[in-house]
Amino acid sequence: MSPYCALSPSPKSHPFSSTDTRFIAPTRLAQYRSKCLMNRRGFAFKGIVASGVSVMGSSVITEPVEGLERLPYKPEGYNYWTWRGHKIHYVVQGEGLPIVLIHGFGASAFHWRYNIPELAKRYKVYALDLLGFGWSEKAIIEYDAMVWRDQVVDFLKEIVKEPAVIVGNSLGGFTALVAAVGLREQVVGVALLNSAGQFGNPNAETNKSEESILQKLVLKPLKEIFQRVVLGFLFWQAKQPARIESVLKSVYINTSNVDDYLVESITRPAADPNAGEVYYRLMTRFMLNQSKYTLDSALSQLTCPLLLLWGDLDPWVGPAKANRIKEFYPRTTLVNLQAGHCPHDEVPDLVNKALMDWLSSLTPESSSQTL
């Protein structure tokens, strides 16, 4: 996930979570407030930013980090693949063991700008844009975590076509995990960077009362109208470039990499006419209905080595989650980094080294599909 991509108000309430609620809704919205709305205020704003809703003009792409090669920014994108009738964007470089990189909520393949060139010196690197994000199609569908799992699984089958390692940040981390479970015969390793997802709550209520006629015919339609009005206003308000940069800087401890390249790679996808509807669906249908997908459920089915590259200074997903994952899944290697939510872009040199050290340790025995 990109830095502005943790969207729910509490890590205990949704697997793709944030504890940050810095955005203060305008006072003009006070008359519409409800407890539910106010609890979701912070993640709604960040979701807007993550969806790239600013309509900035072409910006000057700044110089890369000294000493690191950077993926050239291409407004037209790199390669495209048709999946279930939808246009999917991806980057591919290098030769060797395939490494598939999966971005977080609101980001794209370009968020791996400092990792792709370095990793491609020893491996065949793919970076994939998830459906609804980046340069991939903004499809009007019912979004679900399993849609992205299926996309990655089919990408491995149709494009990669050989054993591979999957690497994901935030939402992309959870996607990598469930994809590895879905295609265990082809995935030989998984690396997670400040992954989204939550552990199941055995005390959570599982019974839902039957929906009444009043709720179905009156209250639900009114709620949707209300959500569209409020989220539409927030979507419009967040089109200010300064606001986007501010949110980005809130999760990068070292903000030097919050540059024009990064902002442009987030904002350009907003030009798609379907971007607003995709955002609305993610906010109201995907983000609020994820409790059935848990880390422990996925980890209990994983059968390959796991690497955690964790930014310990992440204001949203702290090191406690990494420690719990390692405790739950013994075949885990944990590398702690002094970085925020997106260590691959904030400290790319450290991430590249740690990832390549771990990759070089993978052997047929260590990546065996039996625990």
mmCIF file of C-alpha atoms in Angstrom:
data_model
loop_
_atom_site.group_PDB
_atom_site.id
_atom_site.type_symbol
_atom_site.label_atom_id
_atom_site.label_comp_id
_atom_site.label_asym_id
_atom_site.label_seq_id
_atom_site.Cartn_x
_atom_site.Cartn_y
_atom_site.Cartn_z
ATOM 1 C CA MET A 1 0.000 0.000 0.000
ATOM 2 C CA SER A 2 1.109 3.473 -0.658
ATOM 3 C CA PRO A 3 1.629 5.872 2.235
ATOM 4 C CA TYR A 4 -1.867 7.264 2.250
ATOM 5 C CA CYS A 5 -3.531 3.967 1.784
ATOM 6 C CA ALA A 6 -4.557 2.682 5.205
ATOM 7 C CA LEU A 7 -8.169 3.592 5.277
ATOM 8 C CA SER A 8 -10.195 2.362 8.221
ATOM 9 C CA PRO A 9 -10.295 4.137 11.577
ATOM 10 C CA SER A 10 -9.153 1.262 13.707
ATOM 11 C CA PRO A 11 -6.973 -1.765 13.049
ATOM 12 C CA LYS A 12 -9.439 -3.738 15.142
ATOM 13 C CA SER A 13 -12.380 -2.978 12.879
ATOM 14 C CA HIS A 14 -11.127 -3.744 9.386
ATOM 15 C CA PRO A 15 -8.179 -5.685 7.950
ATOM 16 C CA PHE A 16 -7.080 -2.853 5.664
ATOM 17 C CA SER A 17 -6.679 -0.457 8.494
ATOM 18 C CA SER A 18 -5.457 2.863 9.745
ATOM 19 C CA THR A 19 -5.388 4.480 13.146
ATOM 20 C CA ASP A 20 -4.966 7.940 11.697
ATOM 21 C CA THR A 21 -7.874 10.410 11.557
ATOM 22 C CA ARG A 22 -6.111 13.686 10.847
ATOM 23 C CA PHE A 23 -8.655 14.975 8.357
ATOM 24 C CA ILE A 24 -11.167 17.311 9.958
ATOM 25 C CA ALA A 25 -14.425 17.472 8.055
ATOM 26 C CA PRO A 26 -15.591 21.017 7.168
ATOM 27 C CA THR A 27 -18.032 22.589 9.583
ATOM 28 C CA ARG A 28 -20.552 22.940 6.769
ATOM 29 C CA LEU A 29 -20.986 19.163 6.962
ATOM 30 C CA ALA A 30 -21.840 19.259 10.642
ATOM 31 C CA GLN A 31 -25.565 19.090 9.953
ATOM 32 C CA TYR A 32 -25.111 15.721 8.264
ATOM 33 C CA ARG A 33 -22.992 14.109 10.936
ATOM 34 C CA SER A 34 -23.740 10.700 12.296
ATOM 35 C CA LYS A 35 -21.621 8.565 14.563
ATOM 36 C CA CYS A 36 -20.896 6.142 11.732
ATOM 37 C CA LEU A 37 -19.825 8.910 9.373
ATOM 38 C CA MET A 38 -17.527 10.565 11.864
ATOM 39 C CA ASN A 39 -15.830 7.276 12.686
ATOM 40 C CA ARG A 40 -15.039 6.814 9.006
ATOM 41 C CA ARG A 41 -14.028 10.433 8.309
ATOM 42 C CA GLY A 42 -10.288 9.893 8.389
ATOM 43 C CA PHE A 43 -10.107 6.892 6.122
ATOM 44 C CA ALA A 44 -12.540 8.436 3.639
ATOM 45 C CA PHE A 45 -10.211 11.365 3.071
ATOM 46 C CA LYS A 46 -7.137 9.201 2.782
ATOM 47 C CA GLY A 47 -8.984 6.972 0.362
ATOM 48 C CA ILE A 48 -9.633 9.959 -1.857
ATOM 49 C CA VAL A 49 -5.980 10.859 -1.841
ATOM 50 C CA ALA A 50 -5.029 7.251 -2.402
ATOM 51 C CA SER A 51 -7.317 7.035 -5.393
ATOM 52 C CA GLY A 52 -5.386 9.832 -7.053
ATOM 53 C CA VAL A 53 -8.132 12.384 -7.362
ATOM 54 C CA SER A 54 -6.041 15.478 -7.852
ATOM 55 C CA VAL A 55 -6.109 16.779 -11.395
ATOM 56 C CA MET A 56 -2.652 18.284 -11.400
ATOM 57 C CA GLY A 57 -1.067 19.228 -14.647
ATOM 58 C CA SER A 58 2.094 17.498 -15.798
ATOM 59 C CA SER A 59 4.690 18.018 -13.128
ATOM 60 C CA VAL A 60 8.434 18.142 -13.435
ATOM 61 C CA ILE A 61 9.750 14.726 -12.444
ATOM 62 C CA THR A 62 12.495 15.352 -9.910
ATOM 63 C CA GLU A 63 15.925 13.767 -9.816
ATOM 64 C CA PRO A 64 16.247 10.252 -8.390
ATOM 65 C CA VAL A 65 17.791 9.404 -5.047
ATOM 66 C CA GLU A 66 21.552 9.683 -5.293
ATOM 67 C CA GLY A 67 23.237 6.365 -6.029
ATOM 68 C CA LEU A 68 20.030 4.529 -6.937
ATOM 69 C CA GLU A 69 18.693 3.784 -10.377
ATOM 70 C CA ARG A 70 15.040 4.679 -10.816
ATOM 71 C CA LEU A 71 12.364 3.248 -13.092
ATOM 72 C CA PRO A 72 11.685 5.817 -15.832
ATOM 73 C CA TYR A 73 8.284 7.406 -15.453
ATOM 74 C CA LYS A 74 6.102 6.781 -18.517
ATOM 75 C CA PRO A 75 2.720 8.553 -18.621
ATOM 76 C CA GLU A 76 1.497 5.938 -21.093
ATOM 77 C CA GLY A 77 2.606 3.044 -18.882
ATOM 78 C CA TYR A 78 4.642 -0.009 -19.883
ATOM 79 C CA ASN A 79 2.925 -3.318 -20.737
ATOM 80 C CA TYR A 80 -0.718 -4.365 -20.769
ATOM 81 C CA TRP A 81 -2.509 -7.675 -20.280
ATOM 82 C CA THR A 82 -6.208 -8.402 -20.722
ATOM 83 C CA TRP A 83 -7.747 -10.137 -17.730
ATOM 84 C CA ARG A 84 -11.443 -10.998 -17.687
ATOM 85 C CA GLY A 85 -11.965 -8.362 -20.353
ATOM 86 C CA HIS A 86 -10.154 -5.655 -18.343
ATOM 87 C CA LYS A 87 -6.926 -3.854 -19.232
ATOM 88 C CA ILE A 88 -4.179 -4.549 -16.684
ATOM 89 C CA HIS A 89 -0.875 -2.655 -16.539
ATOM 90 C CA TYR A 90 2.445 -4.188 -15.548
ATOM 91 C CA VAL A 91 6.188 -3.639 -15.755
ATOM 92 C CA VAL A 92 8.733 -6.390 -16.447
ATOM 93 C CA GLN A 93 12.542 -6.191 -16.351
ATOM 94 C CA GLY A 94 15.504 -8.550 -15.926
ATOM 95 C CA GLU A 95 16.059 -12.296 -16.079
ATOM 96 C CA GLY A 96 16.142 -15.060 -13.478
ATOM 97 C CA LEU A 97 13.788 -16.190 -10.731
ATOM 98 C CA PRO A 98 10.524 -14.196 -11.166
ATOM 99 C CA ILE A 99 9.683 -11.643 -8.473
ATOM 100 C CA VAL A 100 6.152 -10.184 -8.588
ATOM 101 C CA LEU A 101 5.700 -6.818 -6.818
ATOM 102 C CA ILE A 102 2.222 -5.739 -5.699
ATOM 103 C CA HIS A 103 1.523 -2.150 -4.657
ATOM 104 C CA GLY A 104 -0.749 -0.902 -1.894
ATOM 105 C CA PHE A 105 -4.101 0.860 -1.904
ATOM 106 C CA GLY A 106 -4.059 3.833 -4.265
ATOM 107 C CA ALA A 107 -0.562 3.244 -5.608
ATOM 108 C CA SER A 108 0.760 1.577 -8.765
ATOM 109 C CA ALA A 109 3.752 -0.251 -10.209
ATOM 110 C CA PHE A 110 5.597 3.082 -10.163
ATOM 111 C CA HIS A 111 5.723 2.943 -6.361
ATOM 112 C CA TRP A 112 8.428 0.276 -6.823
ATOM 113 C CA ARG A 113 10.517 2.783 -8.809
ATOM 114 C CA TYR A 114 13.713 2.238 -6.777
ATOM 115 C CA ASN A 115 13.300 -1.516 -6.378
ATOM 116 C CA ILE A 116 12.624 -2.725 -9.911
ATOM 117 C CA PRO A 117 15.963 -1.661 -11.496
ATOM 118 C CA GLU A 118 18.076 -3.059 -8.652
ATOM 119 C CA LEU A 119 16.217 -6.356 -8.302
ATOM 120 C CA ALA A 120 16.244 -6.784 -12.090
ATOM 121 C CA LYS A 121 20.041 -7.089 -12.008
ATOM 122 C CA ARG A 122 19.605 -10.612 -10.602
ATOM 123 C CA TYR A 123 15.948 -11.521 -11.074
ATOM 124 C CA LYS A 124 13.077 -11.204 -13.524
ATOM 125 C CA VAL A 125 10.943 -8.526 -11.908
ATOM 126 C CA TYR A 126 7.262 -7.919 -12.535
ATOM 127 C CA ALA A 127 5.308 -5.045 -10.983
ATOM 128 C CA LEU A 128 1.550 -5.320 -11.400
ATOM 129 C CA ASP A 129 -1.210 -2.701 -11.112
ATOM 130 C CA LEU A 130 -4.249 -4.137 -9.348
ATOM 131 C CA LEU A 131 -7.618 -3.734 -11.040
ATOM 132 C CA GLY A 132 -9.084 -0.318 -10.197
ATOM 133 C CA PHE A 133 -5.686 1.238 -9.414
ATOM 134 C CA GLY A 134 -2.793 2.847 -11.230
ATOM 135 C CA TRP A 135 -2.714 2.358 -14.981
ATOM 136 C CA SER A 136 -5.041 -0.658 -14.851
ATOM 137 C CA GLU A 137 -8.678 -0.284 -15.839
ATOM 138 C CA LYS A 138 -11.032 1.429 -13.389
ATOM 139 C CA ALA A 139 -13.594 -1.328 -13.731
ATOM 140 C CA ILE A 140 -17.093 -0.811 -12.350
ATOM 141 C CA ILE A 141 -17.418 -4.075 -10.455
ATOM 142 C CA GLU A 142 -18.097 -5.233 -6.916
ATOM 143 C CA TYR A 143 -14.611 -5.061 -5.399
ATOM 144 C CA ASP A 144 -13.517 -7.751 -2.997
ATOM 145 C CA ALA A 145 -10.132 -8.894 -1.714
ATOM 146 C CA MET A 146 -10.574 -12.123 -3.636
ATOM 147 C CA VAL A 147 -10.860 -10.240 -6.945
ATOM 148 C CA TRP A 148 -7.248 -9.135 -6.575
ATOM 149 C CA ARG A 149 -6.220 -12.584 -5.390
ATOM 150 C CA ASP A 150 -7.689 -14.070 -8.559
ATOM 151 C CA GLN A 151 -5.988 -11.393 -10.668
ATOM 152 C CA VAL A 152 -2.561 -12.189 -9.222
ATOM 153 C CA VAL A 153 -3.099 -15.940 -9.465
ATOM 154 C CA ASP A 154 -4.049 -15.642 -13.146
ATOM 155 C CA PHE A 155 -1.115 -13.297 -13.774
ATOM 156 C CA LEU A 156 1.226 -15.947 -12.393
ATOM 157 C CA LYS A 157 -0.394 -18.608 -14.570
ATOM 158 C CA GLU A 158 -0.691 -16.646 -17.816
ATOM 159 C CA ILE A 159 2.227 -14.186 -17.788
ATOM 160 C CA VAL A 160 4.875 -15.462 -15.351
ATOM 161 C CA LYS A 161 4.329 -19.184 -16.064
ATOM 162 C CA GLU A 162 7.017 -20.458 -13.660
ATOM 163 C CA PRO A 163 7.761 -20.621 -9.908
ATOM 164 C CA ALA A 164 7.928 -17.128 -8.415
ATOM 165 C CA VAL A 165 8.212 -15.030 -5.264
ATOM 166 C CA ILE A 166 5.444 -12.526 -4.466
ATOM 167 C CA VAL A 167 6.209 -9.247 -2.677
ATOM 168 C CA GLY A 168 3.513 -6.858 -1.456
ATOM 169 C CA ASN A 169 3.101 -3.634 0.496
ATOM 170 C CA SER A 170 0.031 -3.009 2.696
ATOM 171 C CA LEU A 171 -3.063 -4.048 0.709
ATOM 172 C CA GLY A 172 -0.666 -5.592 -1.790
ATOM 173 C CA GLY A 173 0.830 -7.582 1.061
ATOM 174 C CA PHE A 174 -2.469 -9.165 1.997
ATOM 175 C CA THR A 175 -3.148 -9.782 -1.704
ATOM 176 C CA ALA A 176 0.241 -11.492 -2.043
ATOM 177 C CA LEU A 177 -0.510 -13.686 0.947
ATOM 178 C CA VAL A 178 -3.900 -14.921 -0.248
ATOM 179 C CA ALA A 179 -2.572 -15.365 -3.815
ATOM 180 C CA ALA A 180 0.244 -17.545 -2.486
ATOM 181 C CA VAL A 181 -2.345 -19.700 -0.734
ATOM 182 C CA GLY A 182 -4.394 -19.836 -3.924
ATOM 183 C CA LEU A 183 -1.461 -21.042 -6.061
ATOM 184 C CA ARG A 184 0.829 -22.876 -3.677
ATOM 185 C CA GLU A 185 2.398 -25.014 -6.410
ATOM 186 C CA GLN A 186 3.877 -21.948 -8.135
ATOM 187 C CA VAL A 187 4.724 -19.588 -5.253
ATOM 188 C CA VAL A 188 8.079 -20.369 -3.605
ATOM 189 C CA GLY A 189 8.228 -17.412 -1.236
ATOM 190 C CA VAL A 190 6.270 -14.392 0.022
ATOM 191 C CA ALA A 191 7.600 -11.051 1.304
ATOM 192 C CA LEU A 192 5.344 -8.589 3.120
ATOM 193 C CA LEU A 193 6.088 -4.922 3.770
ATOM 194 C CA ASN A 194 3.827 -3.447 6.466
ATOM 195 C CA SER A 195 1.023 -5.681 5.296
ATOM 196 C CA ALA A 196 -2.656 -4.968 5.633
ATOM 197 C CA GLY A 197 -4.910 -7.558 7.209
ATOM 198 C CA GLN A 198 -5.987 -8.357 10.726
ATOM 199 C CA PHE A 199 -6.114 -11.409 12.906
ATOM 200 C CA GLY A 200 -9.543 -12.876 13.467
ATOM 201 C CA ASN A 201 -11.564 -11.986 16.525
ATOM 202 C CA PRO A 202 -13.139 -15.157 17.960
ATOM 203 C CA ASN A 203 -15.460 -13.029 20.083
ATOM 204 C CA ALA A 204 -16.911 -11.138 17.129
ATOM 205 C CA GLU A 205 -20.614 -11.480 16.587
ATOM 206 C CA THR A 206 -21.440 -13.746 13.666
ATOM 207 C CA ASN A 207 -25.244 -13.568 13.653
ATOM 208 C CA LYS A 208 -26.909 -10.878 11.583
ATOM 209 C CA SER A 209 -30.549 -10.016 12.065
ATOM 210 C CA GLU A 210 -32.810 -10.408 9.059
ATOM 211 C CA GLU A 211 -33.170 -7.194 7.085
ATOM 212 C CA SER A 212 -36.601 -5.635 7.554
ATOM 213 C CA ILE A 213 -38.731 -4.231 4.714
ATOM 214 C CA LEU A 214 -38.230 -0.733 6.149
ATOM 215 C CA GLN A 215 -34.458 -1.140 6.137
ATOM 216 C CA LYS A 216 -34.395 -2.584 2.623
ATOM 217 C CA LEU A 217 -36.811 -0.204 0.894
ATOM 218 C CA VAL A 218 -36.338 3.047 2.801
ATOM 219 C CA LEU A 219 -33.300 3.259 5.066
ATOM 220 C CA LYS A 220 -30.747 1.621 2.742
ATOM 221 C CA PRO A 221 -31.506 3.864 -0.271
ATOM 222 C CA LEU A 222 -31.385 6.966 1.929
ATOM 223 C CA LYS A 223 -28.064 5.862 3.416
ATOM 224 C CA GLU A 224 -26.562 5.388 -0.048
ATOM 225 C CA ILE A 225 -27.732 8.843 -1.169
ATOM 226 C CA PHE A 226 -26.221 10.354 1.970
ATOM 227 C CA GLN A 227 -22.927 8.522 1.440
ATOM 228 C CA ARG A 228 -22.697 9.663 -2.169
ATOM 229 C CA VAL A 229 -23.293 13.302 -1.208
ATOM 230 C CA VAL A 230 -20.723 13.329 1.577
ATOM 231 C CA LEU A 231 -18.074 11.208 -0.152
ATOM 232 C CA GLY A 232 -18.588 13.186 -3.348
ATOM 233 C CA PHE A 233 -17.864 16.397 -1.454
ATOM 234 C CA LEU A 234 -14.761 14.925 0.154
ATOM 235 C CA PHE A 235 -13.636 13.577 -3.221
ATOM 236 C CA TRP A 236 -13.942 17.048 -4.711
ATOM 237 C CA GLN A 237 -12.207 18.774 -1.795
ATOM 238 C CA ALA A 238 -9.171 16.493 -1.885
ATOM 239 C CA LYS A 239 -8.192 17.595 -5.390
ATOM 240 C CA GLN A 240 -5.703 20.070 -3.942
ATOM 241 C CA PRO A 241 -2.073 19.040 -4.651
ATOM 242 C CA ALA A 242 -0.890 20.489 -1.341
ATOM 243 C CA ARG A 243 -3.341 18.248 0.514
ATOM 244 C CA ILE A 244 -2.059 15.169 -1.282
ATOM 245 C CA GLU A 245 1.537 16.012 -0.465
ATOM 246 C CA SER A 246 0.626 16.594 3.171
ATOM 247 C CA VAL A 247 -0.995 13.182 3.537
ATOM 248 C CA LEU A 248 1.942 11.517 1.831
ATOM 249 C CA LYS A 249 4.349 13.151 4.243
ATOM 250 C CA SER A 250 2.343 11.944 7.229
ATOM 251 C CA VAL A 251 3.524 8.349 6.710
ATOM 252 C CA TYR A 252 7.026 8.868 5.302
ATOM 253 C CA ILE A 253 9.396 9.415 8.221
ATOM 254 C CA ASN A 254 12.015 10.686 5.784
ATOM 255 C CA THR A 255 9.941 12.802 3.409
ATOM 256 C CA SER A 256 12.671 13.468 0.840
ATOM 257 C CA ASN A 257 11.139 10.904 -1.517
ATOM 258 C CA VAL A 258 7.753 12.602 -1.467
ATOM 259 C CA ASP A 259 8.463 14.222 -4.810
ATOM 260 C CA ASP A 260 6.799 15.109 -8.094
ATOM 261 C CA TYR A 261 7.333 11.613 -9.483
ATOM 262 C CA LEU A 262 5.473 10.039 -6.569
ATOM 263 C CA VAL A 263 2.631 12.569 -6.538
ATOM 264 C CA GLU A 264 2.197 12.344 -10.309
ATOM 265 C CA SER A 265 2.020 8.542 -10.170
ATOM 266 C CA ILE A 266 -0.829 8.866 -7.671
ATOM 267 C CA THR A 267 -2.775 11.673 -9.298
ATOM 268 C CA ARG A 268 -2.659 10.741 -12.999
ATOM 269 C CA PRO A 269 -5.061 7.758 -12.678
ATOM 270 C CA ALA A 270 -7.738 10.219 -11.512
ATOM 271 C CA ALA A 271 -8.188 11.372 -15.093
ATOM 272 C CA ASP A 272 -10.142 8.179 -15.731
ATOM 273 C CA PRO A 273 -13.872 9.007 -15.759
ATOM 274 C CA ASN A 274 -14.616 5.940 -13.609
ATOM 275 C CA ALA A 275 -12.174 6.866 -10.827
ATOM 276 C CA GLY A 276 -14.837 8.498 -8.659
ATOM 277 C CA GLU A 277 -17.209 5.537 -8.868
ATOM 278 C CA VAL A 278 -14.403 3.074 -8.098
ATOM 279 C CA TYR A 279 -13.503 5.168 -5.060
ATOM 280 C CA TYR A 280 -17.108 5.188 -3.864
ATOM 281 C CA ARG A 281 -17.401 1.418 -4.211
ATOM 282 C CA LEU A 282 -14.140 0.829 -2.373
ATOM 283 C CA MET A 283 -15.160 3.121 0.470
ATOM 284 C CA THR A 284 -18.693 1.844 0.965
ATOM 285 C CA ARG A 285 -18.668 -1.781 -0.170
ATOM 286 C CA PHE A 286 -15.128 -3.121 0.012
ATOM 287 C CA MET A 287 -13.546 -1.332 2.954
ATOM 288 C CA LEU A 288 -16.492 -1.905 5.302
ATOM 289 C CA ASN A 289 -17.026 -5.611 4.670
ATOM 290 C CA GLN A 290 -13.716 -7.401 5.150
ATOM 291 C CA SER A 291 -13.925 -9.174 8.504
ATOM 292 C CA LYS A 292 -14.174 -12.606 6.879
ATOM 293 C CA TYR A 293 -10.641 -12.282 5.458
ATOM 294 C CA THR A 294 -8.044 -12.664 8.208
ATOM 295 C CA LEU A 295 -4.295 -13.051 8.474
ATOM 296 C CA ASP A 296 -4.512 -16.171 10.604
ATOM 297 C CA SER A 297 -6.804 -17.848 8.075
ATOM 298 C CA ALA A 298 -4.345 -17.174 5.240
ATOM 299 C CA LEU A 299 -1.205 -17.942 7.250
ATOM 300 C CA SER A 300 -2.627 -21.272 8.398
ATOM 301 C CA GLN A 301 -2.686 -22.354 4.735
ATOM 302 C CA LEU A 302 0.670 -20.888 3.666
ATOM 303 C CA THR A 303 3.355 -23.444 2.756
ATOM 304 C CA CYS A 304 6.421 -21.415 1.749
ATOM 305 C CA PRO A 305 9.045 -19.199 3.460
ATOM 306 C CA LEU A 306 7.840 -15.767 4.551
ATOM 307 C CA LEU A 307 9.860 -12.540 4.827
ATOM 308 C CA LEU A 308 8.634 -9.501 6.756
ATOM 309 C CA LEU A 309 10.307 -6.185 5.879
ATOM 310 C CA TRP A 310 8.737 -3.904 8.458
ATOM 311 C CA GLY A 311 8.898 -0.145 8.857
ATOM 312 C CA ASP A 312 8.775 0.059 12.647
ATOM 313 C CA LEU A 313 7.935 3.787 12.609
ATOM 314 C CA ASP A 314 4.744 3.272 10.609
ATOM 315 C CA PRO A 315 2.036 5.398 12.303
ATOM 316 C CA TRP A 316 -0.676 3.000 11.136
ATOM 317 C CA VAL A 317 0.720 -0.557 11.213
ATOM 318 C CA GLY A 318 3.317 -0.912 13.946
ATOM 319 C CA PRO A 319 5.855 -3.671 14.633
ATOM 320 C CA ALA A 320 3.475 -5.519 16.944
ATOM 321 C CA LYS A 321 1.686 -6.980 13.937
ATOM 322 C CA ALA A 322 4.966 -8.232 12.450
ATOM 323 C CA ASN A 323 5.857 -9.893 15.742
ATOM 324 C CA ARG A 324 2.475 -11.568 15.912
ATOM 325 C CA ILE A 325 2.770 -12.849 12.328
ATOM 326 C CA LYS A 326 6.180 -14.322 13.098
ATOM 327 C CA GLU A 327 4.855 -15.962 16.238
ATOM 328 C CA PHE A 328 1.931 -17.451 14.326
ATOM 329 C CA TYR A 329 3.971 -18.634 11.311
ATOM 330 C CA PRO A 330 7.382 -20.075 12.314
ATOM 331 C CA ARG A 331 8.876 -20.046 8.797
ATOM 332 C CA THR A 332 9.164 -16.269 9.008
ATOM 333 C CA THR A 333 12.231 -14.050 8.723
ATOM 334 C CA LEU A 334 11.711 -10.574 10.201
ATOM 335 C CA VAL A 335 13.786 -7.520 9.235
ATOM 336 C CA ASN A 336 12.989 -4.353 11.195
ATOM 337 C CA LEU A 337 13.583 -1.035 9.443
ATOM 338 C CA GLN A 338 13.609 2.544 10.702
ATOM 339 C CA ALA A 339 10.976 3.712 8.246
ATOM 340 C CA GLY A 340 7.272 4.412 7.886
ATOM 341 C CA HIS A 341 4.483 2.623 6.069
ATOM 342 C CA CYS A 342 6.271 2.271 2.714
ATOM 343 C CA PRO A 343 9.857 1.210 3.451
ATOM 344 C CA HIS A 344 10.447 0.081 -0.151
ATOM 345 C CA ASP A 345 10.214 3.717 -1.291
ATOM 346 C CA GLU A 346 11.521 5.446 1.824
ATOM 347 C CA VAL A 347 14.621 3.297 2.414
ATOM 348 C CA PRO A 348 14.848 1.398 -0.897
ATOM 349 C CA ASP A 349 18.554 0.585 -0.536
ATOM 350 C CA LEU A 350 17.953 -1.262 2.749
ATOM 351 C CA VAL A 351 14.871 -3.041 1.418
ATOM 352 C CA ASN A 352 16.654 -4.109 -1.772
ATOM 353 C CA LYS A 353 19.579 -5.540 0.164
ATOM 354 C CA ALA A 354 17.429 -7.373 2.715
ATOM 355 C CA LEU A 355 15.173 -8.768 0.023
ATOM 356 C CA MET A 356 18.054 -9.997 -2.141
ATOM 357 C CA ASP A 357 19.825 -11.543 0.856
ATOM 358 C CA TRP A 358 16.647 -13.472 1.666
ATOM 359 C CA LEU A 359 16.056 -14.434 -1.970
ATOM 360 C CA SER A 360 19.570 -15.811 -2.251
ATOM 361 C CA SER A 361 18.889 -18.011 0.782
ATOM 362 C CA LEU A 362 15.912 -19.682 -0.844
ATOM 363 C CA THR A 363 16.801 -23.218 -1.915
ATOM 364 C CA PRO A 364 14.648 -26.065 -3.227
ATOM 365 C CA GLU A 365 14.587 -27.377 0.325
ATOM 366 C CA SER A 366 13.712 -24.088 2.016
ATOM 367 C CA SER A 367 10.989 -23.303 -0.504
ATOM 368 C CA SER A 368 9.504 -26.793 -0.381
ATOM 369 C CA GLN A 369 5.733 -26.768 -0.444
ATOM 370 C CA THR A 370 5.441 -28.842 2.731
ATOM 371 C CA LEU A 371 5.868 -27.526 6.254
#
